[in-house]
XYZ file of C-alpha atoms in Angstrom:
654
model
C -133.259 -99.926 -92.375
C -130.545 -100.217 -90.487
C -128.416 -103.533 -90.548
C -128.908 -104.053 -86.919
C -132.958 -103.986 -88.125
C -132.274 -106.407 -90.537
C -131.366 -109.070 -88.973
C -133.344 -108.350 -86.134
C -135.982 -108.336 -88.476
C -134.596 -112.158 -90.303
C -134.160 -113.813 -86.972
C -137.696 -112.442 -85.939
C -139.273 -113.829 -89.275
C -137.397 -117.411 -88.489
C -138.482 -117.365 -85.233
C -141.780 -116.898 -85.667
C -141.573 -119.229 -88.605
C -140.255 -122.146 -86.465
C -142.587 -121.270 -83.670
C -145.680 -121.480 -86.132
C -144.098 -124.782 -87.223
C -144.037 -126.749 -83.995
C -147.603 -125.228 -83.442
C -149.173 -126.351 -86.364
C -147.371 -129.871 -85.539
C -148.334 -130.043 -82.091
C -151.787 -129.164 -83.370
C -152.244 -131.560 -85.817
C -150.545 -134.357 -83.620
C -152.629 -133.548 -80.666
C -156.107 -133.691 -82.653
C -155.044 -137.053 -83.820
C -154.054 -138.085 -80.930
C -157.695 -136.573 -79.294
C -159.252 -138.268 -82.219
C -158.014 -141.657 -81.693
C -158.784 -141.442 -78.109
C -162.772 -140.394 -78.634
C -162.612 -143.509 -80.484
C -161.222 -145.986 -77.920
C -163.460 -144.027 -75.369
C -166.751 -144.958 -77.750
C -165.321 -148.386 -78.026
C -164.866 -148.794 -74.524
C -168.345 -147.202 -73.619
C -170.094 -149.437 -76.508
C -169.181 -152.765 -74.866
C -169.779 -152.039 -71.290
C -173.133 -150.838 -72.484
C -173.976 -153.633 -74.554
C -173.185 -156.212 -71.334
C -175.119 -153.930 -69.149
C -178.087 -154.006 -71.199
C -178.444 -158.287 -71.945
C -180.226 -158.882 -68.727
C -182.502 -155.944 -69.446
C -183.019 -156.827 -73.364
C -183.576 -160.925 -71.952
C -186.699 -159.794 -69.109
C -187.770 -157.273 -71.861
C -187.138 -154.734 -68.631
C -187.310 -151.252 -71.052
C -186.628 -149.223 -67.769
C -184.342 -150.979 -66.352
C -182.182 -150.230 -70.179
C -183.047 -146.594 -69.714
C -181.578 -146.548 -66.553
C -178.267 -147.883 -67.523
C -178.202 -145.633 -70.580
C -178.538 -142.522 -68.468
C -175.549 -143.464 -66.208
C -173.362 -143.528 -69.270
C -174.273 -139.975 -70.490
C -173.192 -139.045 -67.168
C -169.994 -140.340 -66.978
C -168.930 -139.636 -70.305
C -168.939 -137.173 -73.600
C -172.131 -138.674 -75.558
C -174.510 -136.972 -77.460
C -176.801 -139.550 -78.903
C -177.713 -143.690 -77.642
C -179.983 -145.411 -80.344
C -181.180 -148.702 -78.982
C -183.417 -151.051 -81.393
C -185.259 -154.177 -79.981
C -184.819 -156.636 -82.313
C -187.620 -158.664 -80.498
C -190.296 -156.454 -81.691
C -188.443 -153.232 -83.417
C -189.317 -150.917 -81.205
C -186.519 -148.178 -80.934
C -185.197 -145.908 -77.878
C -182.995 -142.621 -78.539
C -181.557 -140.413 -76.411
C -180.010 -136.930 -76.662
C -177.801 -135.368 -74.337
C -176.758 -131.811 -74.609
C -173.280 -130.927 -73.423
C -171.932 -127.689 -72.840
C -168.606 -127.175 -73.312
C -167.079 -124.792 -70.730
C -163.688 -122.654 -70.796
C -163.859 -123.081 -74.749
C -164.581 -120.152 -76.874
C -167.813 -120.798 -79.336
C -165.508 -119.601 -82.212
C -163.183 -122.693 -81.667
C -165.925 -124.395 -81.832
C -167.361 -123.614 -84.958
C -163.997 -124.362 -86.735
C -165.447 -127.994 -86.654
C -162.075 -129.515 -86.145
C -163.626 -133.359 -85.377
C -165.414 -135.060 -87.610
C -168.959 -137.199 -85.890
C -167.712 -140.889 -84.796
C -170.171 -143.101 -83.925
C -170.393 -146.236 -83.233
C -172.514 -149.375 -83.987
C -172.817 -153.025 -82.316
C -175.382 -155.832 -81.626
C -176.119 -156.795 -78.241
C -176.370 -160.727 -77.985
C -176.774 -163.355 -75.613
C -175.784 -166.927 -77.379
C -176.667 -167.027 -80.254
C -179.584 -164.993 -80.128
C -179.821 -161.442 -81.552
C -181.341 -158.851 -78.751
C -180.669 -155.492 -79.914
C -178.610 -153.196 -81.792
C -176.834 -150.669 -80.535
C -175.277 -147.223 -81.952
C -173.565 -144.781 -79.847
C -172.841 -141.176 -81.276
C -169.422 -139.513 -79.253
C -169.558 -135.598 -78.995
C -166.467 -133.965 -79.970
C -166.630 -131.324 -76.600
C -164.245 -133.785 -75.266
C -161.563 -133.169 -78.084
C -162.378 -129.694 -78.190
C -161.840 -128.886 -74.748
C -158.724 -130.989 -74.563
C -157.465 -129.339 -77.687
C -157.863 -125.833 -76.503
C -156.608 -126.182 -73.386
C -153.030 -127.801 -74.983
C -153.191 -125.003 -77.968
C -153.485 -122.500 -74.680
C -150.821 -123.891 -72.907
C -148.419 -123.916 -75.973
C -148.774 -120.895 -77.214
C -148.460 -119.416 -73.822
C -145.206 -121.403 -73.428
C -144.246 -120.289 -76.542
C -145.350 -116.689 -76.549
C -143.114 -116.497 -72.768
C -139.866 -117.958 -75.339
C -140.686 -115.788 -77.909
C -140.007 -112.942 -75.862
C -137.449 -113.958 -74.107
C -135.443 -115.158 -77.104
C -135.912 -111.634 -79.165
C -135.028 -109.950 -75.803
C -131.496 -112.314 -76.073
C -131.429 -111.679 -79.606
C -131.435 -108.193 -79.161
C -129.124 -107.563 -76.835
C -126.925 -110.089 -78.421
C -127.150 -108.779 -81.794
C -126.253 -105.231 -80.059
C -123.023 -106.829 -78.645
C -122.079 -108.580 -81.218
C -123.160 -105.891 -84.010
C -121.112 -103.071 -81.694
C -118.208 -102.767 -83.489
C -120.892 -101.865 -86.933
C -122.220 -98.952 -84.833
C -118.308 -97.964 -84.009
C -117.582 -98.156 -87.898
C -120.875 -95.570 -88.171
C -119.738 -93.536 -85.664
C -116.471 -93.294 -87.051
C -117.552 -93.275 -90.707
C -119.935 -90.009 -90.020
C -116.897 -88.490 -88.117
C -114.304 -89.540 -91.486
C -117.403 -87.493 -93.405
C -116.749 -84.367 -91.545
C -112.831 -84.649 -92.501
C -112.325 -85.693 -87.832
C -110.219 -88.752 -87.818
C -110.401 -90.170 -83.964
C -107.795 -92.959 -83.124
C -108.023 -96.387 -84.607
C -111.006 -98.443 -83.530
C -110.297 -101.787 -81.681
C -110.504 -105.108 -83.215
C -113.271 -107.058 -82.627
C -113.246 -110.894 -81.767
C -115.443 -111.649 -84.824
C -113.310 -112.493 -87.812
C -115.380 -110.711 -90.873
C -116.182 -107.250 -88.703
C -112.022 -107.721 -87.788
C -111.800 -107.031 -91.839
C -114.164 -104.557 -92.050
C -112.164 -102.854 -88.807
C -109.087 -102.976 -90.251
C -109.863 -101.929 -94.006
C -111.518 -98.784 -92.325
C -109.066 -97.927 -90.128
C -106.084 -98.414 -92.945
C -108.779 -95.922 -95.158
C -108.841 -93.539 -92.305
C -105.059 -93.599 -91.699
C -104.661 -92.924 -95.689
C -107.165 -89.394 -95.184
C -106.101 -88.467 -92.493
C -102.191 -88.366 -94.062
C -103.556 -87.040 -96.914
C -105.291 -84.092 -95.145
C -101.845 -83.455 -93.470
C -99.901 -83.790 -96.256
C -102.025 -80.886 -97.427
C -100.821 -78.639 -93.856
C -97.236 -79.929 -94.644
C -97.931 -78.757 -98.408
C -99.128 -74.910 -97.253
C -96.318 -75.178 -94.620
C -93.753 -75.820 -97.175
C -95.449 -73.276 -100.059
C -95.131 -70.496 -96.919
C -91.637 -71.116 -96.774
C -90.800 -71.258 -99.675
C -93.008 -68.269 -101.270
C -93.531 -66.096 -98.158
C -90.422 -66.410 -95.473
C -87.111 -65.307 -96.026
C -84.624 -68.200 -95.260
C -81.848 -66.529 -93.163
C -83.901 -64.766 -90.462
C -87.038 -67.069 -90.374
C -89.549 -63.942 -90.694
C -91.643 -63.282 -93.912
C -90.862 -61.570 -96.602
C -91.015 -58.219 -98.878
C -93.583 -60.154 -100.721
C -95.883 -61.008 -97.528
C -95.161 -57.660 -95.814
C -96.741 -56.295 -99.142
C -99.955 -58.397 -99.266
C -100.191 -57.876 -95.683
C -99.709 -53.690 -96.028
C -102.270 -54.365 -98.884
C -104.957 -56.414 -96.649
C -103.969 -53.778 -93.372
C -104.887 -50.566 -95.483
C -108.090 -51.787 -96.486
C -109.331 -52.480 -93.479
C -110.848 -50.309 -90.122
C -107.451 -49.512 -88.038
C -104.457 -47.620 -87.431
C -100.748 -47.737 -86.744
C -97.219 -47.549 -88.608
C -94.690 -49.126 -90.632
C -90.955 -48.795 -89.689
C -88.260 -49.573 -91.912
C -85.267 -50.358 -90.269
C -81.784 -50.311 -91.976
C -79.108 -52.236 -90.607
C -75.663 -51.521 -92.403
C -73.634 -52.895 -89.260
C -74.819 -56.176 -91.016
C -72.793 -55.386 -93.973
C -69.575 -54.462 -91.494
C -70.473 -57.595 -90.069
C -70.266 -59.390 -92.768
C -66.756 -57.607 -94.615
C -65.286 -58.565 -91.113
C -66.139 -61.881 -89.971
C -67.520 -63.675 -93.515
C -71.524 -64.573 -94.298
C -71.665 -67.613 -92.058
C -71.483 -64.643 -88.822
C -74.044 -62.167 -91.054
C -76.757 -65.028 -91.503
C -76.321 -65.840 -87.528
C -76.740 -62.384 -86.435
C -79.126 -61.562 -88.550
C -81.437 -65.062 -87.157
C -80.650 -64.475 -83.446
C -81.518 -60.765 -84.188
C -84.920 -61.735 -85.726
C -85.809 -64.060 -82.376
C -84.771 -61.174 -80.338
C -87.187 -58.751 -82.485
C -90.218 -61.346 -81.896
C -89.612 -61.711 -78.566
C -89.074 -58.226 -77.469
C -91.359 -56.740 -80.052
C -94.584 -58.911 -79.458
C -94.747 -57.503 -75.535
C -95.285 -54.239 -76.542
C -98.046 -54.349 -79.943
C -99.037 -56.789 -82.361
C -97.139 -56.465 -85.147
C -95.801 -58.097 -88.149
C -91.200 -58.160 -88.902
C -90.311 -58.906 -92.136
C -87.009 -59.153 -93.687
C -87.007 -57.419 -97.514
C -83.819 -57.169 -98.158
C -80.415 -58.208 -97.195
C -80.077 -55.109 -94.530
C -83.940 -53.957 -94.154
C -86.441 -54.935 -91.366
C -89.918 -53.657 -91.621
C -92.254 -53.796 -88.858
C -95.732 -52.783 -89.178
C -97.771 -52.070 -85.642
C -101.274 -51.930 -85.937
C -104.280 -50.747 -84.075
C -101.859 -48.776 -81.754
C -102.097 -44.659 -80.286
C -98.904 -42.894 -80.324
C -97.881 -43.507 -76.997
C -97.299 -47.403 -77.693
C -95.260 -46.810 -81.554
C -92.921 -44.626 -79.171
C -92.520 -47.428 -76.939
C -92.439 -50.069 -79.225
C -89.565 -47.534 -81.305
C -87.601 -47.361 -78.051
C -87.868 -51.277 -77.302
C -86.692 -51.596 -81.152
C -83.556 -49.666 -80.847
C -82.774 -51.193 -77.429
C -82.953 -54.328 -79.321
C -80.670 -53.555 -82.594
C -77.956 -51.662 -80.101
C -78.301 -55.282 -77.544
C -77.100 -57.838 -80.771
C -75.147 -55.605 -82.719
C -72.906 -54.945 -79.768
C -72.788 -58.794 -79.144
C -70.557 -58.132 -82.851
C -68.304 -55.751 -81.953
C -70.458 -52.943 -83.306
C -71.451 -49.504 -81.916
C -74.428 -48.761 -80.211
C -76.662 -46.080 -82.523
C -74.014 -46.403 -85.525
C -74.673 -48.247 -88.897
C -78.168 -48.316 -88.828
C -81.225 -45.949 -88.647
C -85.028 -46.174 -88.679
C -87.566 -44.127 -90.804
C -91.258 -44.271 -89.406
C -94.604 -43.492 -91.388
C -97.979 -43.447 -89.381
C -100.721 -44.869 -91.497
C -103.749 -41.472 -92.522
C -106.500 -42.037 -94.265
C -106.881 -42.930 -97.963
C -103.188 -44.117 -97.622
C -101.949 -46.362 -100.348
C -99.141 -49.534 -100.113
C -96.955 -47.081 -102.492
C -97.851 -43.655 -100.437
C -96.529 -45.661 -97.111
C -93.459 -47.111 -98.246
C -92.535 -44.310 -99.826
C -93.040 -42.248 -96.622
C -91.075 -44.379 -94.207
C -88.449 -44.946 -96.588
C -88.252 -40.812 -97.073
C -87.943 -40.849 -93.568
C -85.376 -43.831 -93.142
C -83.052 -41.622 -96.458
C -83.538 -38.592 -94.097
C -82.145 -40.214 -90.729
C -79.003 -41.795 -92.712
C -78.374 -37.985 -94.037
C -78.720 -36.199 -90.574
C -76.979 -38.893 -88.726
C -79.838 -39.817 -86.625
C -81.275 -43.095 -85.488
C -84.598 -42.776 -86.495
C -87.157 -40.403 -88.105
C -90.420 -39.695 -88.401
C -92.384 -39.200 -91.759
C -93.726 -35.969 -90.212
C -95.150 -34.567 -87.106
C -97.409 -35.819 -85.445
C -100.951 -34.888 -85.495
C -102.848 -34.616 -83.028
C -105.606 -37.418 -81.598
C -109.121 -36.831 -82.149
C -109.556 -37.796 -78.443
C -107.673 -38.421 -75.646
C -107.805 -41.835 -74.228
C -110.379 -40.855 -71.479
C -112.224 -38.792 -73.927
C -112.964 -41.583 -76.018
C -113.421 -44.070 -73.011
C -116.382 -41.821 -72.611
C -117.452 -41.086 -75.804
C -117.631 -44.433 -76.564
C -119.373 -45.709 -73.361
C -122.019 -43.225 -73.981
C -122.031 -44.267 -77.595
C -122.402 -48.166 -76.815
C -125.124 -47.740 -74.056
C -127.259 -44.786 -76.496
C -126.394 -46.973 -79.595
C -124.983 -44.079 -82.009
C -123.938 -46.606 -84.144
C -124.507 -46.531 -88.167
C -124.127 -49.343 -90.294
C -122.417 -50.230 -93.908
C -123.062 -53.515 -95.345
C -121.409 -55.182 -98.526
C -122.232 -58.023 -100.251
C -120.856 -60.880 -100.906
C -121.222 -62.381 -104.394
C -121.774 -66.419 -105.751
C -119.112 -67.027 -108.309
C -121.315 -68.999 -110.289
C -124.591 -66.984 -110.208
C -123.467 -63.748 -109.176
C -126.471 -63.719 -106.285
C -126.032 -62.349 -102.752
C -124.527 -65.325 -100.540
C -124.614 -63.195 -98.157
C -124.022 -59.404 -96.625
C -120.902 -58.738 -94.472
C -121.763 -55.353 -91.547
C -119.338 -52.562 -90.991
C -120.124 -50.355 -88.376
C -119.044 -46.388 -88.465
C -120.029 -44.005 -85.247
C -121.920 -40.701 -85.036
C -120.104 -38.135 -82.667
C -122.078 -35.080 -82.598
C -122.075 -33.792 -86.479
C -119.115 -36.274 -87.431
C -118.857 -39.864 -88.498
C -116.594 -41.654 -86.992
C -114.652 -44.442 -88.949
C -114.036 -47.894 -87.375
C -110.199 -47.457 -88.275
C -110.562 -44.603 -85.647
C -111.971 -46.260 -82.940
C -111.583 -49.715 -82.924
C -108.456 -49.298 -81.702
C -109.467 -47.984 -78.636
C -111.912 -50.149 -78.667
C -109.368 -53.134 -78.043
C -106.857 -50.798 -75.961
C -110.276 -50.048 -73.576
C -111.427 -53.487 -73.415
C -114.876 -52.299 -74.656
C -114.807 -55.376 -77.562
C -117.592 -57.028 -76.006
C -119.751 -54.417 -75.328
C -119.574 -53.304 -78.512
C -120.741 -56.550 -79.862
C -123.436 -56.761 -77.568
C -124.509 -53.590 -78.203
C -124.485 -53.901 -82.390
C -125.705 -57.485 -82.253
C -128.894 -56.537 -80.035
C -129.278 -53.170 -82.241
C -129.721 -55.325 -85.454
C -132.020 -57.720 -83.912
C -134.222 -54.807 -82.119
C -134.457 -53.019 -85.498
C -135.721 -56.506 -87.383
C -132.343 -56.880 -90.044
C -132.593 -60.640 -89.482
C -136.070 -60.484 -90.089
C -136.423 -59.091 -92.974
C -133.085 -59.605 -95.213
C -133.037 -62.827 -97.105
C -129.759 -63.550 -96.826
C -127.889 -64.173 -93.941
C -125.708 -61.479 -91.725
C -122.547 -61.230 -91.342
C -121.165 -60.246 -88.146
C -117.188 -59.760 -87.352
C -116.578 -60.274 -83.780
C -113.733 -58.922 -81.523
C -110.827 -60.939 -80.025
C -112.444 -60.021 -76.347
C -115.907 -61.770 -77.215
C -114.410 -64.681 -78.409
C -112.523 -65.391 -75.098
C -115.428 -63.958 -72.883
C -117.602 -66.206 -70.916
C -119.977 -63.608 -69.992
C -120.087 -62.873 -73.849
C -120.277 -66.381 -74.269
C -123.540 -66.711 -72.124
C -125.297 -63.764 -73.512
C -124.844 -65.117 -76.779
C -126.158 -67.957 -75.949
C -129.768 -66.698 -74.368
C -129.863 -64.093 -77.382
C -129.450 -66.765 -80.218
C -131.787 -69.126 -77.961
C -134.209 -66.127 -77.642
C -134.043 -65.441 -81.736
C -136.229 -66.581 -83.969
C -133.765 -65.917 -87.592
C -131.003 -67.391 -85.942
C -130.394 -69.250 -89.365
C -130.085 -65.477 -91.332
C -127.090 -64.759 -88.804
C -123.271 -65.634 -89.374
C -120.309 -64.742 -86.813
C -117.030 -64.410 -88.295
C -114.338 -65.027 -86.514
C -110.507 -63.580 -87.214
C -108.042 -66.814 -87.804
C -105.785 -64.859 -85.070
C -108.700 -65.509 -82.602
C -108.516 -69.229 -83.020
C -104.478 -69.009 -82.509
C -105.071 -67.100 -79.595
C -107.153 -69.065 -77.960
C -108.570 -72.643 -79.102
C -110.213 -73.608 -76.243
C -112.426 -70.438 -75.581
C -113.160 -70.579 -79.509
C -114.234 -73.969 -79.975
C -117.061 -72.864 -77.169
C -118.008 -69.938 -78.688
C -118.428 -72.124 -82.071
C -120.531 -74.649 -80.371
C -122.845 -71.947 -78.899
C -123.379 -70.662 -82.539
C -124.002 -74.408 -84.315
C -126.260 -75.334 -81.144
C -128.665 -72.358 -81.953
C -128.468 -73.115 -85.931
C -126.529 -69.851 -86.583
C -123.346 -69.787 -88.438
C -119.911 -69.114 -88.366
C -116.817 -68.711 -90.347
C -112.827 -68.030 -89.981
C -112.062 -64.154 -91.269
C -108.405 -63.631 -92.452
C -108.479 -67.158 -93.018
C -104.298 -67.886 -94.285
C -103.089 -64.690 -92.740
C -101.347 -66.474 -89.617
C -98.184 -68.783 -89.783
C -99.645 -71.571 -88.127
C -101.408 -75.413 -89.032
C -104.566 -75.481 -90.884
C -105.797 -78.604 -88.403
C -108.293 -76.047 -86.382
C -110.504 -76.289 -89.198
C -111.319 -80.191 -88.517
C -112.615 -79.179 -84.931
C -114.138 -76.063 -85.427
C -116.022 -77.279 -88.898
C -116.725 -73.428 -89.427
C -119.380 -72.837 -92.393
C -117.318 -70.344 -94.593
C -113.183 -69.308 -94.649
C -112.273 -65.823 -96.273
C -108.962 -65.801 -97.561
C -106.980 -63.175 -96.541
C -107.136 -59.593 -98.484
C -102.902 -60.359 -99.265
C -104.407 -63.382 -101.377
C -106.115 -60.899 -103.611
C -102.344 -58.511 -104.296
C -100.163 -62.027 -105.271
C -98.722 -61.727 -108.557
C -99.381 -64.700 -111.169
C -96.181 -66.623 -109.801
C -96.454 -70.245 -109.987
C -95.767 -70.643 -106.274
C -98.264 -68.060 -104.795
C -100.873 -69.411 -107.106
C -100.153 -72.766 -105.409
C -100.209 -71.498 -102.008
C -103.563 -70.245 -102.926
C -104.748 -73.679 -104.225
C -103.240 -75.638 -100.685
C -105.312 -73.698 -99.075
C -108.962 -73.841 -100.869
C -108.424 -77.659 -101.269
C -107.782 -77.800 -97.346
C -111.284 -76.166 -97.135
C -112.946 -77.584 -99.937
C -111.880 -81.329 -98.850
C -113.568 -80.759 -94.988
C -116.522 -79.170 -97.187
C -116.155 -76.044 -96.421
C -117.406 -72.315 -98.597
C -114.270 -70.519 -99.583
C -114.645 -67.040 -100.119
C -111.734 -64.234 -101.526
C -112.014 -61.034 -100.256
C -110.237 -57.667 -101.190
C -111.714 -58.081 -105.036
C -111.412 -54.697 -106.822
C -111.400 -55.877 -110.529
C -112.623 -58.326 -112.478
C -108.937 -59.111 -113.133
C -108.092 -60.025 -109.789
C -111.109 -62.062 -109.576
C -109.756 -63.628 -112.535
C -107.107 -65.448 -111.200
C -108.852 -67.504 -108.961
C -111.057 -68.672 -111.358
C -109.384 -72.193 -111.889
C -109.449 -72.762 -107.873
C -112.775 -73.293 -107.405
C -113.738 -70.733 -104.923
C -117.848 -70.095 -104.081
C -117.967 -66.243 -103.484
C -115.860 -63.140 -103.593
C -116.078 -59.841 -101.562
C -114.459 -56.223 -102.211
C -114.797 -52.857 -103.691
C -116.072 -54.607 -106.906
C -119.254 -54.841 -105.357
C -118.474 -52.084 -102.304
C -120.963 -51.477 -99.085
C -124.121 -49.299 -99.116
C -125.828 -47.673 -96.003
C -128.168 -49.786 -94.096
C -130.597 -47.424 -92.728
C -132.495 -48.911 -89.622
C -135.855 -47.464 -89.547
C -135.874 -47.977 -92.857
C -135.107 -51.250 -92.649
C -137.606 -51.800 -89.321
C -140.328 -50.113 -91.946
C -139.946 -52.217 -94.694
C -139.876 -55.530 -92.201
C -143.234 -54.089 -90.901
C -144.813 -53.563 -94.369
C -144.197 -57.231 -95.539
C -145.780 -58.679 -92.075
C -149.011 -56.304 -92.730
C -149.354 -56.988 -96.402
C -148.675 -60.843 -95.667
């Protein structure tokens, strides 16, 4: 029971007791008063009748005596009169049946009034004429008592209702700060820290609000400090202090993650020997300032061409990881990189296109980190030996299809739902049970099966992301994958779907008509959160409204604040695959621990990805992760027709 109801019930009970007490006092006082009034009336009637009967008794006129008694009966509440003539002992007795109006019978049956009698002797001088006995009828008492009690109850009832109404309104106003505290407490429980509550007028409640505001501020400070700790650890562990760019360790970990994801692109290695020349000529301070300014220009100029990761991996070497782009875009990226380097080294009096070289290695199937780093380095060394500005690792292979061919084939595949599916289990760390299954798609083009790494860059390039997501979700729904699978199915959403209002409206309608939303999970890449936080919030609200779940994929990849977790409140986060490849250096462990603590502190499940071997999993044993995923439990083929048949058989057998 709420505090409001407890206080309200207490006031209700106290008021009821007061009303009952007042009613009882009023009842007994009225009863006593009416009893005395009837006794007084009986005395007056006995004296009056005795005086009126003297002449009739002296003359022995029986008829006159009877007439006088009838007059008395008609004028009052009397049920019996007995007259005994003392001269001859003759008795006369009169009975009067009085019907009491407007008084219920059950009230009369309570016998609240005792029988009242009055005996007197009628005399004439010293001569005793007769004895008179009058018995009062209690009808007057019952009638008056019922009328008074009824009016009192009506008045008390009206007063009671008015008092209860005012008590409810008054308590609601007085206890309003407690409702605010309750709402604030729920927000704090969800780790959502709203502004301080205003102080109420009531001194006791003011102290409670002050204490709660202080507690909320301290908790917020704790979570802010965790966010600051992550930023500090990232800066120490993953950021080059001179350039402000990610370091070699972060680049290698991202390469591992990238090569285990469906994607394409290339790795650029740039060796800038001109920086040593600047160092020898002007000193390390000018060299470091040149590196810092050059890094700023890299990010400003190259991010407009294609999404990329730029890192400083040694004193004079930079690495550029360009993902999800086609060959033409890689060429444009290279041209912009060369132009930016020339602009910056010219400012330091170095000649353009001299004392630096660039090696490029494109990603191919089954490439490892060691392979692509070696290929890029070989291309770089060849460029240096041959006095070239840049060198590709090998002649660019012809693409499977041109852009327009990809457009036609992807549109046809989406319309005809020519996709095949694989799914990978996510396993609980405590029991080994399957927590969910993450879905992957492949495209069937004739007799050729194309994996996501080959067609997803063109899906993004041709703005087909939301259409693809709709197609995949509909296909899964039509084949009852959500219905028959006991574990939730996780679906990765593209960036286009995350920011598209049309997709939001479509998903809202799909989930509204779906009967199995509890078995659907949507995964949002962390990049999508930082790209458009408002659109992401809208999408998450739609998913949560219909009972589906969502998680943040590639958690910890982006260099930004983790405060978005408090706003979005995802069901789970998936640590970026790069964390699975960190060594056992203490700062790396502390960074993982801090990221996990932020999520766990918000009651969000943590799933680590990219686990290939048990030795990797053991590295996370002390970090309280909830589940893990990787090729330690590889994906398996999902046959939609078989899934549909399985569901149909389950229904029929049921």
